[in-house]
Amino acid sequence: MSWERQINIKTPAQIKTMREAGRINAEVLARVKELLQPGVTTADLNAAAEEVLKSHGCVSPFKGYGHPPFPASITVCINDEMVHGIPHPKRKLKGGEIVSIDCGTILDGFVADSAFTAGIGEISQQAEILLKVTEGALFAGIEKMRKGNRVGDISAAIQTYVEGHGLQVTREYTGHGVGRKMHEGPQVPNVGSSGSGIPLRPGMTIALEPMVLAGTHETRVLPDHWTVVSADGSLTAHFEHTIAVTEGDPLILTLP
Ligand code: MG
Ligand code: MG
């Protein structure tokens, strides 16, 4: 069965474990955020993330994932790089850039997955707006993660929010269920129609991750087989949380 169809409902104890994984993941991201300054290399960021993970006896599901195996524990994307950027010891951050950091944490066999984008020093007004809209789209999607709603309600909320601000959201890359594996069902596209798709049930745990582009929504993959960039070179941003559907309000598992 392909991962998109494998939906695993979690028990309260499993959600508690994922919340702990999410807390550690938030600590990793906070540590990396502290280091976001001109002159720091993207490999330095990865090393700092690995230090925090190691201090908790955890690893990232990113390392060794896929073909060719992803070589690092976090992904680092600068400006037009949208997702899956590979940290590099020669790539130094510069003032005015925007940087997206994505990390996963495995604790006791369960994964938490979260990402953010931030500026290095002063950034353009266009970049500021892009960051605000992308984070806003994530929370517009989270608000729809309620028992009885459908996957399409989440997708539509994200798309409507982004396009209402005159920006574009990716078609090819989606949110996903998460649990014992980094990618489970349901797949949650960042575009769609409300009322469509499968109903949400308590115990579903989903990583929502709008990826927003200032220009075209089209993307391409660089020859390193991993880094996804906007097709027109425009700026992109990415925010992600892992969230549980409950009997009541959505429960964000990757907050500090
Ligand atoms: Mg992620
Ligand atoms: Mg994800």
Short mmCIF file of N, CA and C and ligand atoms in Angstrom, two decimals, residues 62 102 113 209 240, ligand 1:
data_model
loop_
_atom_site.label_atom_id
_atom_site.label_comp_id
_atom_site.label_asym_id
_atom_site.label_seq_id
_atom_site.Cartn_x
_atom_site.Cartn_y
_atom_site.Cartn_z
N PHE A 62 15.23 12.43 8.75
CA PHE A 62 15.69 12.94 7.45
C PHE A 62 17.00 12.26 7.02
N ASP A 102 13.80 22.89 8.25
CA ASP A 102 12.84 21.81 8.51
C ASP A 102 13.58 20.73 9.28
N ASP A 113 7.46 16.49 13.15
CA ASP A 113 7.99 17.14 11.93
C ASP A 113 7.53 18.60 11.94
N GLU A 209 1.91 21.63 6.05
CA GLU A 209 3.09 22.40 5.66
C GLU A 209 2.88 23.20 4.37
N GLU A 240 5.61 24.64 9.09
CA GLU A 240 5.03 23.31 9.31
C GLU A 240 4.88 23.03 10.80
MG MG B 1 9.10 18.78 7.65
#
